[in-house]
Coordinates of C-alpha atoms in Angstrom, one line a residue:
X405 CA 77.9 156.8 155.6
X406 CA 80.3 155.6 158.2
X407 CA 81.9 152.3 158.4
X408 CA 83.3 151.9 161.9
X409 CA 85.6 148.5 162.6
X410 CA 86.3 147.4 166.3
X411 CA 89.9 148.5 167.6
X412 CA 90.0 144.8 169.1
X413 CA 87.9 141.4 169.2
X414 CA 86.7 139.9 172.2
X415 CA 88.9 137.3 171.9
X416 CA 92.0 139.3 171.8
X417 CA 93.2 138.6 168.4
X418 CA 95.3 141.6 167.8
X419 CA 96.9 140.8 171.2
X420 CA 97.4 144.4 172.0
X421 CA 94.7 144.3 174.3
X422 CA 90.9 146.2 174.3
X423 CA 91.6 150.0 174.6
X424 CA 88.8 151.7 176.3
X425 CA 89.7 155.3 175.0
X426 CA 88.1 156.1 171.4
X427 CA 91.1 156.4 168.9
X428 CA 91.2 159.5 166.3
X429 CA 90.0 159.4 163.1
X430 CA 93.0 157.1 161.1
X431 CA 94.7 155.6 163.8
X432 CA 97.1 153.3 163.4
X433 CA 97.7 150.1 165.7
X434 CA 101.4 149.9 167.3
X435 CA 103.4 148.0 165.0
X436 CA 100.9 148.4 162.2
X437 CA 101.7 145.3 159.7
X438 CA 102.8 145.4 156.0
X439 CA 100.2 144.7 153.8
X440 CA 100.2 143.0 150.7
X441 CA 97.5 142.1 148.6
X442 CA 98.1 139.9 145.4
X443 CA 95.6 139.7 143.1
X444 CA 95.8 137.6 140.2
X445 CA 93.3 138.3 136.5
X446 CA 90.9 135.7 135.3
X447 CA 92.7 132.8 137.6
X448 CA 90.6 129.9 138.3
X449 CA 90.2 128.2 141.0
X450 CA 91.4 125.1 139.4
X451 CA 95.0 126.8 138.0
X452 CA 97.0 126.1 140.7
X453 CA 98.9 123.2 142.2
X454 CA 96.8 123.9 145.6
X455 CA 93.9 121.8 145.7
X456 CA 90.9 123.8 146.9
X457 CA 88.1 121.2 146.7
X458 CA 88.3 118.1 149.2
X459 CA 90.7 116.3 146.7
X460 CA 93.5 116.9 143.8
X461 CA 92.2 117.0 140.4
X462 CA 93.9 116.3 137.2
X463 CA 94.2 120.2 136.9
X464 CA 96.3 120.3 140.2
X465 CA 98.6 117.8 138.9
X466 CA 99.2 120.2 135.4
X467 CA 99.7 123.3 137.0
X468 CA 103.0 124.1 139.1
X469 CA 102.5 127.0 141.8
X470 CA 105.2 126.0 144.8
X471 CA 105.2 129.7 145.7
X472 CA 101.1 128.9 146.3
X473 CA 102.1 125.9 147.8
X474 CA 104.0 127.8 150.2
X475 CA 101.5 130.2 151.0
X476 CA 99.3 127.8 151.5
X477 CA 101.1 125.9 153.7
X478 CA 102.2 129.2 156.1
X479 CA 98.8 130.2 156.0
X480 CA 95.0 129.8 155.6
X481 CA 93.2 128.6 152.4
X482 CA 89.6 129.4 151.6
X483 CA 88.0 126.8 149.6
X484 CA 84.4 128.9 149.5
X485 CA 85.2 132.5 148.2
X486 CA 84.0 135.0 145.6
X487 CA 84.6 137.7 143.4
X488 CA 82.2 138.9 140.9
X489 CA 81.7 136.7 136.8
X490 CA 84.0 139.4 135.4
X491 CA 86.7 142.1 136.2
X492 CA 85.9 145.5 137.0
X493 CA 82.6 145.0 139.2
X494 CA 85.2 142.7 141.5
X495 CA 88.0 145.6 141.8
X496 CA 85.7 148.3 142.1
X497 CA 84.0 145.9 145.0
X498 CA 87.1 145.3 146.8
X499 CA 88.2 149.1 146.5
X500 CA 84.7 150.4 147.7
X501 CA 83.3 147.4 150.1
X502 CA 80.2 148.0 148.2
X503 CA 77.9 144.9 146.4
X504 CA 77.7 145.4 142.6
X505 CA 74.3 145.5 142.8
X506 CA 74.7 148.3 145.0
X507 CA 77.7 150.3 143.0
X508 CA 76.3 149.5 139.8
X509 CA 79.8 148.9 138.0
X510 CA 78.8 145.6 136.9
X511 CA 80.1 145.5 134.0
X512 CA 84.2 146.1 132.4
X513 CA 84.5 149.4 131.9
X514 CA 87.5 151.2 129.1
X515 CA 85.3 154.1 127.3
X516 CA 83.6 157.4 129.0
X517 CA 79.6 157.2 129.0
X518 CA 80.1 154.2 126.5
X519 CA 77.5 151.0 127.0
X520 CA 79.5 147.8 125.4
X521 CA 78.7 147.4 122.1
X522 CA 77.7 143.2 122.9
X523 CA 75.1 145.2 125.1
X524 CA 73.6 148.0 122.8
X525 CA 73.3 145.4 120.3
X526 CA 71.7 142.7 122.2
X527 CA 68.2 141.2 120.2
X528 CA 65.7 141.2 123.2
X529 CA 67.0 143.4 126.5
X530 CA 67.7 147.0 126.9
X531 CA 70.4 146.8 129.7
X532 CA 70.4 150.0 132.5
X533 CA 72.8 152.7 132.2
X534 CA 75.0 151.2 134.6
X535 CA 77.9 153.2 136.0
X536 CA 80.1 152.8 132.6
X537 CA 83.1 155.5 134.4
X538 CA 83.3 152.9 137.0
X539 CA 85.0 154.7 140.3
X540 CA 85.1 157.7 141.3
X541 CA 86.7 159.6 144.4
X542 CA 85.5 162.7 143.6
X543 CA 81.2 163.6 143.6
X544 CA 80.1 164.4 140.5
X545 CA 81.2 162.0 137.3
X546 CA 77.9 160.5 135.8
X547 CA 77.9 157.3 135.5
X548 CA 80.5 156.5 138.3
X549 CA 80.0 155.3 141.9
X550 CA 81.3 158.4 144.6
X551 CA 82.8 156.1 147.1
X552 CA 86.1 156.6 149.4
X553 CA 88.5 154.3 148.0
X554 CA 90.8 151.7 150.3
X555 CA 94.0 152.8 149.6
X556 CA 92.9 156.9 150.3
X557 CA 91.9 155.6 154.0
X558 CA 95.2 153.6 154.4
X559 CA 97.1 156.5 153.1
X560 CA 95.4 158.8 155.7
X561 CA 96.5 156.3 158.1
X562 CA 99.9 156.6 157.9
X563 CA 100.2 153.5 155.1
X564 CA 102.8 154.2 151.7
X565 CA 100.1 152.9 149.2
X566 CA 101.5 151.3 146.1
X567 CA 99.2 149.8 143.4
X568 CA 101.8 147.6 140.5
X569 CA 99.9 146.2 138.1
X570 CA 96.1 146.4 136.6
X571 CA 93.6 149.4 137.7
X572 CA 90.9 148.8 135.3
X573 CA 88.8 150.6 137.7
X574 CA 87.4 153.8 135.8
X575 CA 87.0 154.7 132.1
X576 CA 89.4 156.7 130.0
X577 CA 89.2 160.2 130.9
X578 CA 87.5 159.7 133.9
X579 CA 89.4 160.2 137.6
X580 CA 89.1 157.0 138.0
X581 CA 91.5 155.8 135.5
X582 CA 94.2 156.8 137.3
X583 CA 95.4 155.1 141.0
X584 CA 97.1 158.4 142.1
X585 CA 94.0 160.0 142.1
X586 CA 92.2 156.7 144.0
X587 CA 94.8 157.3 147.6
X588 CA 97.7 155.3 145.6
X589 CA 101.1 157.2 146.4
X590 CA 102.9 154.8 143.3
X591 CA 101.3 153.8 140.3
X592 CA 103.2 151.0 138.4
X593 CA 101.8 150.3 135.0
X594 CA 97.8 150.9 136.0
X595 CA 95.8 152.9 133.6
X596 CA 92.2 152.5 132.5
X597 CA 92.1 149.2 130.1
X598 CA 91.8 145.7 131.6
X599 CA 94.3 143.9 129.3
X600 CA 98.1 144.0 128.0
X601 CA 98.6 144.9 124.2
X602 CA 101.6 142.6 125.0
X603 CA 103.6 141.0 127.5
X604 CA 106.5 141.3 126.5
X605 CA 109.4 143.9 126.7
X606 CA 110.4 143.4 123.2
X607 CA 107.3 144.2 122.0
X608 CA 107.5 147.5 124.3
X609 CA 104.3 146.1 126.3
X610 CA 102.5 147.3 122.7
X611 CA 103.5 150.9 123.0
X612 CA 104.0 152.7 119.5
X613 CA 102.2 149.5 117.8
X614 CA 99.4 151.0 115.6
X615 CA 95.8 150.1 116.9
X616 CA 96.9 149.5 120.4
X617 CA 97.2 152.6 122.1
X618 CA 94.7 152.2 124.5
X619 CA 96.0 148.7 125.5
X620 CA 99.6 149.2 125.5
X621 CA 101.0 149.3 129.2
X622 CA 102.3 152.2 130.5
X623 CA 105.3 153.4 132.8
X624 CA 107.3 150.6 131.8
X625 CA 109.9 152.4 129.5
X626 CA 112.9 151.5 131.0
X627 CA 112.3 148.2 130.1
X628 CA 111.4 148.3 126.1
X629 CA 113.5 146.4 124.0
X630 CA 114.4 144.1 126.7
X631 CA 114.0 140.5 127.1
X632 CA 111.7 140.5 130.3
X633 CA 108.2 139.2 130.7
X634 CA 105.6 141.7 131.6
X635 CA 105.0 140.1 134.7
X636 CA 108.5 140.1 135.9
X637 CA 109.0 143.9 135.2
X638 CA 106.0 144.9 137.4
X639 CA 107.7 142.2 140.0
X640 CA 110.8 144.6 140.5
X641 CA 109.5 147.8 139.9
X642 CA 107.2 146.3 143.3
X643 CA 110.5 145.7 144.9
X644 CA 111.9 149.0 144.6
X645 CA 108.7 150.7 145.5
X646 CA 108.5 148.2 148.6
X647 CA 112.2 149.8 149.3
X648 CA 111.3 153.4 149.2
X649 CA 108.0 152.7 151.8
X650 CA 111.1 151.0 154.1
X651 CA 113.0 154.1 153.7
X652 CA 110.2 156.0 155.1
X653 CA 110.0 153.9 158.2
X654 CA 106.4 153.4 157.9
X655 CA 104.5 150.5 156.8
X656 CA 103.2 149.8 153.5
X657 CA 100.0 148.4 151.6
X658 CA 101.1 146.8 148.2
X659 CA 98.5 145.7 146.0
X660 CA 100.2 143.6 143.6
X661 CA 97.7 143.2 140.9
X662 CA 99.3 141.3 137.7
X663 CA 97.6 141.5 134.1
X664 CA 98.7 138.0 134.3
X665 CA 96.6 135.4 133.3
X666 CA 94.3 137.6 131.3
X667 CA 94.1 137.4 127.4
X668 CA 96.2 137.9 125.2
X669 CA 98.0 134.3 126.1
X670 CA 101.3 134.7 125.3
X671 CA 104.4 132.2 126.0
X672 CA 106.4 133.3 129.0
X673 CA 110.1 132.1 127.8
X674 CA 110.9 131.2 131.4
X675 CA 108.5 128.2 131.8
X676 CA 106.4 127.5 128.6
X677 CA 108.9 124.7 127.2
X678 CA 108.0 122.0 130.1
X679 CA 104.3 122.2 129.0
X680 CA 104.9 121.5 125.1
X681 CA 107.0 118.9 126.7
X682 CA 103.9 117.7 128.5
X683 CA 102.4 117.4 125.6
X684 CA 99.7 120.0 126.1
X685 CA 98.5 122.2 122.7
X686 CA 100.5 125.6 121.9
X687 CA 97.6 127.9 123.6
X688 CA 97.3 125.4 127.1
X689 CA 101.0 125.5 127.1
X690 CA 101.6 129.1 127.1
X691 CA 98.2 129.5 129.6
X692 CA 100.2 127.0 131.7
X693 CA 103.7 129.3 131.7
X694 CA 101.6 132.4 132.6
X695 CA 100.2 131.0 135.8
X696 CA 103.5 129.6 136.7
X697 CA 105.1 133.3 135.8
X698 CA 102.5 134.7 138.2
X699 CA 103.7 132.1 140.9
X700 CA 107.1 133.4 140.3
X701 CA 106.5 136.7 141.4
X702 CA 104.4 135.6 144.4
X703 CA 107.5 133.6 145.7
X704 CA 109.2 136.9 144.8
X705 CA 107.8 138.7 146.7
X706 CA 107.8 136.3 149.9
X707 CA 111.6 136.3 149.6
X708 CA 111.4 139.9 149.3
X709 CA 110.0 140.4 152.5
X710 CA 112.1 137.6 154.1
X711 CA 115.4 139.5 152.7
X712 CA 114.1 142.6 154.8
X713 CA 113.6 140.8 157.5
X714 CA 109.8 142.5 157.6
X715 CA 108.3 138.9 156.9
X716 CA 106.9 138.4 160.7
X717 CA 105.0 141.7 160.6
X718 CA 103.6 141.5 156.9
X719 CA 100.4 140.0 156.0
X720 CA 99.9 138.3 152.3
X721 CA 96.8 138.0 150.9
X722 CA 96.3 135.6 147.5
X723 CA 93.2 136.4 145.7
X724 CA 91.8 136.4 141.7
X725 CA 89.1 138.6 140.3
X726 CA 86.7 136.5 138.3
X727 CA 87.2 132.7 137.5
X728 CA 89.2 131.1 134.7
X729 CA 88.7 132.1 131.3
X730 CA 87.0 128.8 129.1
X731 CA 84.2 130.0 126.9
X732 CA 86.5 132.0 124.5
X733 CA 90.8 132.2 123.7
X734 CA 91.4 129.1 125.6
X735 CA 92.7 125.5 124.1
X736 CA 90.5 122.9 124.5
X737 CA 86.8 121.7 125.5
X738 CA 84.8 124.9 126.4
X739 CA 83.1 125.5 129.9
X740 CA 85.8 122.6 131.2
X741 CA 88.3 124.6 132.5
X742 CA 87.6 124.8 135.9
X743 CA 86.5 121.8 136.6
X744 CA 84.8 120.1 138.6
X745 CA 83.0 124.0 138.7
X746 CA 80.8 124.3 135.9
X747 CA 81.9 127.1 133.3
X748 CA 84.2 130.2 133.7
X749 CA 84.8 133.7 133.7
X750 CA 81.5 135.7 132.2
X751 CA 79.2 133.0 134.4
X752 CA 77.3 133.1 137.4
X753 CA 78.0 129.3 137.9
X754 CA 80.3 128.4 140.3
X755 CA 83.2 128.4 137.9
X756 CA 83.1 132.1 137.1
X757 CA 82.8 133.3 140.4
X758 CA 84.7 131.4 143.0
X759 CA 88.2 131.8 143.2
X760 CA 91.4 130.4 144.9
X761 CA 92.0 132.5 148.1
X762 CA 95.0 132.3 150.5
X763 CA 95.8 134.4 153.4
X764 CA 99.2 134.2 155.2
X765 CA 99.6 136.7 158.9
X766 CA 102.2 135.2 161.0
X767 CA 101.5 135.2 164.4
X768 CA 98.1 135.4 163.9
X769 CA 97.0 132.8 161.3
X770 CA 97.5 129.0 162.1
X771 CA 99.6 127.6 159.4
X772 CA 98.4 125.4 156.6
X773 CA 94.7 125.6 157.6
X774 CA 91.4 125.3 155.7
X775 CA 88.1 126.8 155.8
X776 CA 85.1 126.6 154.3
X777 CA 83.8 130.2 155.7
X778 CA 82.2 131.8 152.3
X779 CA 83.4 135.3 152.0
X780 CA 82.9 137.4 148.8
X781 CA 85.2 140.2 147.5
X782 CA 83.5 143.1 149.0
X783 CA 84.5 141.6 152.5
X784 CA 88.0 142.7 151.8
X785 CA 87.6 146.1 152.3
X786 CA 86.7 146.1 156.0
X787 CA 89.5 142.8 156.7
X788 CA 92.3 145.1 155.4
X789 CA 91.1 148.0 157.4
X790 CA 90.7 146.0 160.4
X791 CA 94.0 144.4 159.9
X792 CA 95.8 147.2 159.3
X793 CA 94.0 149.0 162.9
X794 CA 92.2 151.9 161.6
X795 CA 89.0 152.6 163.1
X796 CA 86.4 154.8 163.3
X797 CA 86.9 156.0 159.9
X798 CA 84.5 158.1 157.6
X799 CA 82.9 157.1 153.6
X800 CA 80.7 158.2 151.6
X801 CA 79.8 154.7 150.5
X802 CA 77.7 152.3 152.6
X803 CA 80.2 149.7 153.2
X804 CA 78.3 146.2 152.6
X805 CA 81.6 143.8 153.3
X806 CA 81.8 142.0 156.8
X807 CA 85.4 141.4 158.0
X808 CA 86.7 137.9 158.2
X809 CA 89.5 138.5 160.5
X810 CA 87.8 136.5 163.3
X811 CA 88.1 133.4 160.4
X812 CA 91.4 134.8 160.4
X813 CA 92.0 133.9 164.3
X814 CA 90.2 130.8 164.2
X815 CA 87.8 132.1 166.6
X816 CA 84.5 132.1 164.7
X817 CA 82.7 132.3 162.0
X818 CA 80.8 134.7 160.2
X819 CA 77.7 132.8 160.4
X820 CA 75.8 131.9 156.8
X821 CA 74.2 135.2 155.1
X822 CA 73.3 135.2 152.0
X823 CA 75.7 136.3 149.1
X824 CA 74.4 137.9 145.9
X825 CA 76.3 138.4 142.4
X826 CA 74.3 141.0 140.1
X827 CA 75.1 141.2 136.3
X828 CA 71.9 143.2 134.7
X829 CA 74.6 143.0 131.1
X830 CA 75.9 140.9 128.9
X831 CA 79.3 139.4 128.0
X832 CA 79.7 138.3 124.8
X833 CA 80.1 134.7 124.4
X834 CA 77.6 132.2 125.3
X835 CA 77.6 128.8 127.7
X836 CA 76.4 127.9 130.9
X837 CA 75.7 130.6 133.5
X838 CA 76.4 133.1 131.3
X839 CA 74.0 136.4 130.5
X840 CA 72.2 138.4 132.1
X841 CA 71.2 137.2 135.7
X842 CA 71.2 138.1 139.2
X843 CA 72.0 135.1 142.2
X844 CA 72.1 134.3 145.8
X845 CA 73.6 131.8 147.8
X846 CA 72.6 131.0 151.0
X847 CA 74.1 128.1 152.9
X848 CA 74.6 125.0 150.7
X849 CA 72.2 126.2 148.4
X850 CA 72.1 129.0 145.3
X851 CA 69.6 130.6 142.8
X852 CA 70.2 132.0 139.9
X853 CA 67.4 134.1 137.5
X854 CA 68.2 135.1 133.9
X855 CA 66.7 138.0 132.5
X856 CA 66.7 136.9 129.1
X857 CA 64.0 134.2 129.6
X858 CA 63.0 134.3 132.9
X859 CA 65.1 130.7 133.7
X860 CA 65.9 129.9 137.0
X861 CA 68.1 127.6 138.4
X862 CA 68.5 126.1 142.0
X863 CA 71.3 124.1 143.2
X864 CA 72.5 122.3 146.1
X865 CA 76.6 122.9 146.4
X866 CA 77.0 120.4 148.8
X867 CA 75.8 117.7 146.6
X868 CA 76.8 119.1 143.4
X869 CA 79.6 121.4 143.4
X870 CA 79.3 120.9 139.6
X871 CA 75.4 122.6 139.3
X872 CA 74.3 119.4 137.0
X873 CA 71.0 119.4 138.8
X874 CA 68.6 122.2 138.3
X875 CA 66.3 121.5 141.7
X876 CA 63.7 123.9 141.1
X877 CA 61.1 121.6 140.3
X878 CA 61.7 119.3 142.9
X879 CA 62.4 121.7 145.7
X880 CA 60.0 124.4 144.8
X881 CA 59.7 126.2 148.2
X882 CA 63.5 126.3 148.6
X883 CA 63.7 128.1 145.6
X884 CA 60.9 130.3 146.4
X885 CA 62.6 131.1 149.7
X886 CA 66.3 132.1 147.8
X887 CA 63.9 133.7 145.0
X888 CA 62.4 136.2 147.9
X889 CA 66.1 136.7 149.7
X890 CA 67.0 137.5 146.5
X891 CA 64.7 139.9 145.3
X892 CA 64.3 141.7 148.5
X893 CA 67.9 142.4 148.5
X894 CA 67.6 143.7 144.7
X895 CA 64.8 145.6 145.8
X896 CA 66.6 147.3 149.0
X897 CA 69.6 148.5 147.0
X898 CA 67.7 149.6 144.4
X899 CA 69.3 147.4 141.9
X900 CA 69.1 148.4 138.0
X901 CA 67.2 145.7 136.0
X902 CA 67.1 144.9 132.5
X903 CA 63.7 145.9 130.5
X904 CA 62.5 144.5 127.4
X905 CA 63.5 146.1 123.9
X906 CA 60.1 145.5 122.2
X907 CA 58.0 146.8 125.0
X908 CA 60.5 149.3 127.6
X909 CA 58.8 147.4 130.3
X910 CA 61.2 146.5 133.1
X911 CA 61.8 142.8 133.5
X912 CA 59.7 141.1 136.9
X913 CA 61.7 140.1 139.9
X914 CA 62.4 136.6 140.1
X915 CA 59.6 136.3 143.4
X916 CA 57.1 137.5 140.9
X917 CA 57.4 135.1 138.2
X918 CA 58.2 132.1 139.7
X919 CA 54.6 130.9 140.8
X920 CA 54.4 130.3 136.4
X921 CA 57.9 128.8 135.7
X922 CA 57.9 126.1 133.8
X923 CA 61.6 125.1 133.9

């Protein structure tokens, strides 16, 4: 399939001018920007000084993130954005432009042909054999999605592609595990598992440890036995792989994505004190000290590209992968977390999917603006392409992301279209929003159907960003129109559904049952 974005807008946003000569396949703009993409693991959208609902929260007041702050303030904020409930179905999204429900990674992946064992084990479904290998950019691998990834069509276009940080985008064994093989020219410290055996340099990142092998970071060896926080050692070796794209004279895409905040939560020496002083319990404490490490390496890497004086042409882009852990590891009232978003990471409520979202472009962004556009992680794909002037080029995927760069320009919107999340799995724990489900969102309102029991719930966002109210009953042909959008779309990309274990039978789309819900 082709994905094709427009050399310029209408409007002119790229001031360069429309060009009415078709460019070659990979062409690059004139003064092509830096890239960088910083994408944070299991950050809420409520662990971060930067308010991203209409007012501060308590949360907002606890967490300190100037280096956000500054983004924000330079830049544009999203207060409506998406990933996917959990990890890898986000990253392979972003690095495919594909829907889940369309790439069929939907759930983390770690072991070749392996279903989780939460899943094989579950008492009443029998989940799909979704695509366990995860990405793939070579046709082929069962069980992986053939897709062209982003950084291979930056690369072709002239871009030096540097991934520092988490892949977790294919299983062990599998291509996919490895960003060299995904269009990344550096790979620092990405291999196929979604977590750090340890943060910490003295602990060698958990390399040697017994039982952690496959969690243990690697590529980090220069600094084991030191006293450096995993976070800050991926932070320079960014830097020096930022110098040697200068050195090439051509621009670069850095996709600076930090195991930080994901489990295990460990006290980052730097920070941690001021939240015991706080008086917050030993787990919230160190939870606190990992975001505020993270924010560290953001500012970092903004006075990085101020020392180079590259700033002006370099565009930053803040995003996390699935909302803030609460159900499981954290200190604390479960499911409160995110606040005032109802649950977290694992949950198709609002507080495992949406996710705090900046975007700085001088030039080209107005500074410290807010939008309430709703984008979703797969949009990224055709933004960075678009923003980085290649056109016309060629995958093998159908690319279902629509650029935002004319929210970017302040031009238009992109309308309201519906957005769909698609988990046909399971998770583990248990709490609100979580399990099998598939959901839509369309305008101010979103559905949500759960295989397990055929539950459904309908809520309007506008009037209760916190989904308290379940309006199915008393808006019945608002949720049949979301339960059609939704079930049409699963039916158009052929989207795997759960069946029952005691009968094999494949459970009914969520237009089919809801004439006999009950509630």
């Amino acid at each position: 399939m082709k994905g094709i974005v427009l050399w310029c807008l209408s409007v002119g946003f790229l001031a360069l001018g429309c060009k009415e000569k078709v460019m070659p396949k990979g062409a690059v703009v004139p003064d092509n920007p830096n890239i960088v993409l910083f994408f944070v693991d299991d950050m809420g959208w409520q662990d971060t000084s930067v308010p991203f609902w209409n007012q501060r929260t308590p949360y907002n007041d606890l967490y300190h993130t100037p280096n956000m702050e500054r983004l924000a303030e330079a830049g544009m904020k999203f207060t409506q954005a998406y990933s996917t409930a959990v990890c890898s179905p986000t990253r392979v999204s972003l690095m495919t432009g594909m829907n889940a429900a369309r790439h069929r990674v939907t759930n983390w992946t770690l072991y070749k042909d392996k279903l989780q064992p939460m899943e094989t084990n579950h008492k009443t479904l029998q989940f799909p054999e979704w695509n366990v290998n995860g990405l793939s950019p070579i046709a082929g691998i069962e069980k992986a999605v053939y897709a062209t990834p982003l950084p291979q069509v930056l690369k072709e276009a002239g871009y030096v592609t540097i991934h520092a940080g988490k892949a977790h985008l294919g299983a062990i064994g599998t291509p996919g595990e490895d960003p060299l093989k995904l269009g990344f020219e550096i790979n620092i410290a990405g291999h196929a598992a979604g977590a750090p055996a340890s943060y910490l340099g003295t602990d060698n990142f958990g390399n040697g440890v017994e039982g952690k092998e496959v969690w243990a970071v690697p590529g980090l060896e220069k600094y084991h036995g030191k006293d450096i926080f995993l976070t800050e050692a991926i932070t320079q070796e960014a830097q020096l792989a930022m110098d040697d794209a200068l050195e090439k004279n051509k621009p670069f895409f850095l996709y600076m994505a930090h195991y930080a905040v994901h489990t295990p939560i460990m006290a980052d020496g730097r920070f941690v004190q001021k939240y015991y002083d706080k008086g917050l319990d030993s787990t919230e404490a160190k939870y606190a000290a990992l975001v505020e490490g993270m924010d560290k390496s953001l500012g970092d890497i903004m006075d990085y590209l101020e020392a180079k004086n590259i700033s002006e042409n370099t565009v930053v882009m803040f995003m996390s992968d699935n909302g803030g852990l609460s159900a499981v590891a954290r200190g604390g009232e479960k499911h409160t977390h995110n606040k005032p978003l109802s649950s977290g990471k694992g949950s198709a409520h609002e507080g495992g999917i949406r996710e705090p979202m900046l975007v700085k472009w001088p030039g080209k962004i107005k500074p410290n603006s807010v939008v309430d556009q709703q984008v979703i992680i797969e949009d990224f794909y055709p933004t960075i392409l678009e923003m980085a002037g290649v056109e016309n080029y060629e995958t093998v995927q159908q690319v279902d992301g629509i650029s935002f760069l004319p929210v970017l320009a302040g031009t238009q919107s992109n309308g309201t279209r519906p957005l769909f999340w698609h988990y046909p799995n399971e998770w583990g724990p248990s709490g609100p929003g979580i399990g099998a489900s598939s959901s839509t969102r369309v305008g101010d309102w979103k559905f949500i159907y759960y295989y397990n029991d055929g539950s459904m719930e309908l809520f309007n966002l506008k009037e209760d960003i916190g989904e308290t109210q379940n309006l199915v009953k008393e808006q019945p042909e608002k949720a049949r129109e979301l339960a059609k959008t939704l079930s049409d779309y699963l039916r158009k990309v052929e989207a795997q559904i759960p069946s029952r274990k005691d009968t094999g039978e494949q459970i009914a789309y969520p237009d089919e049952v809801l004439n006999t819900y009950n509630g």
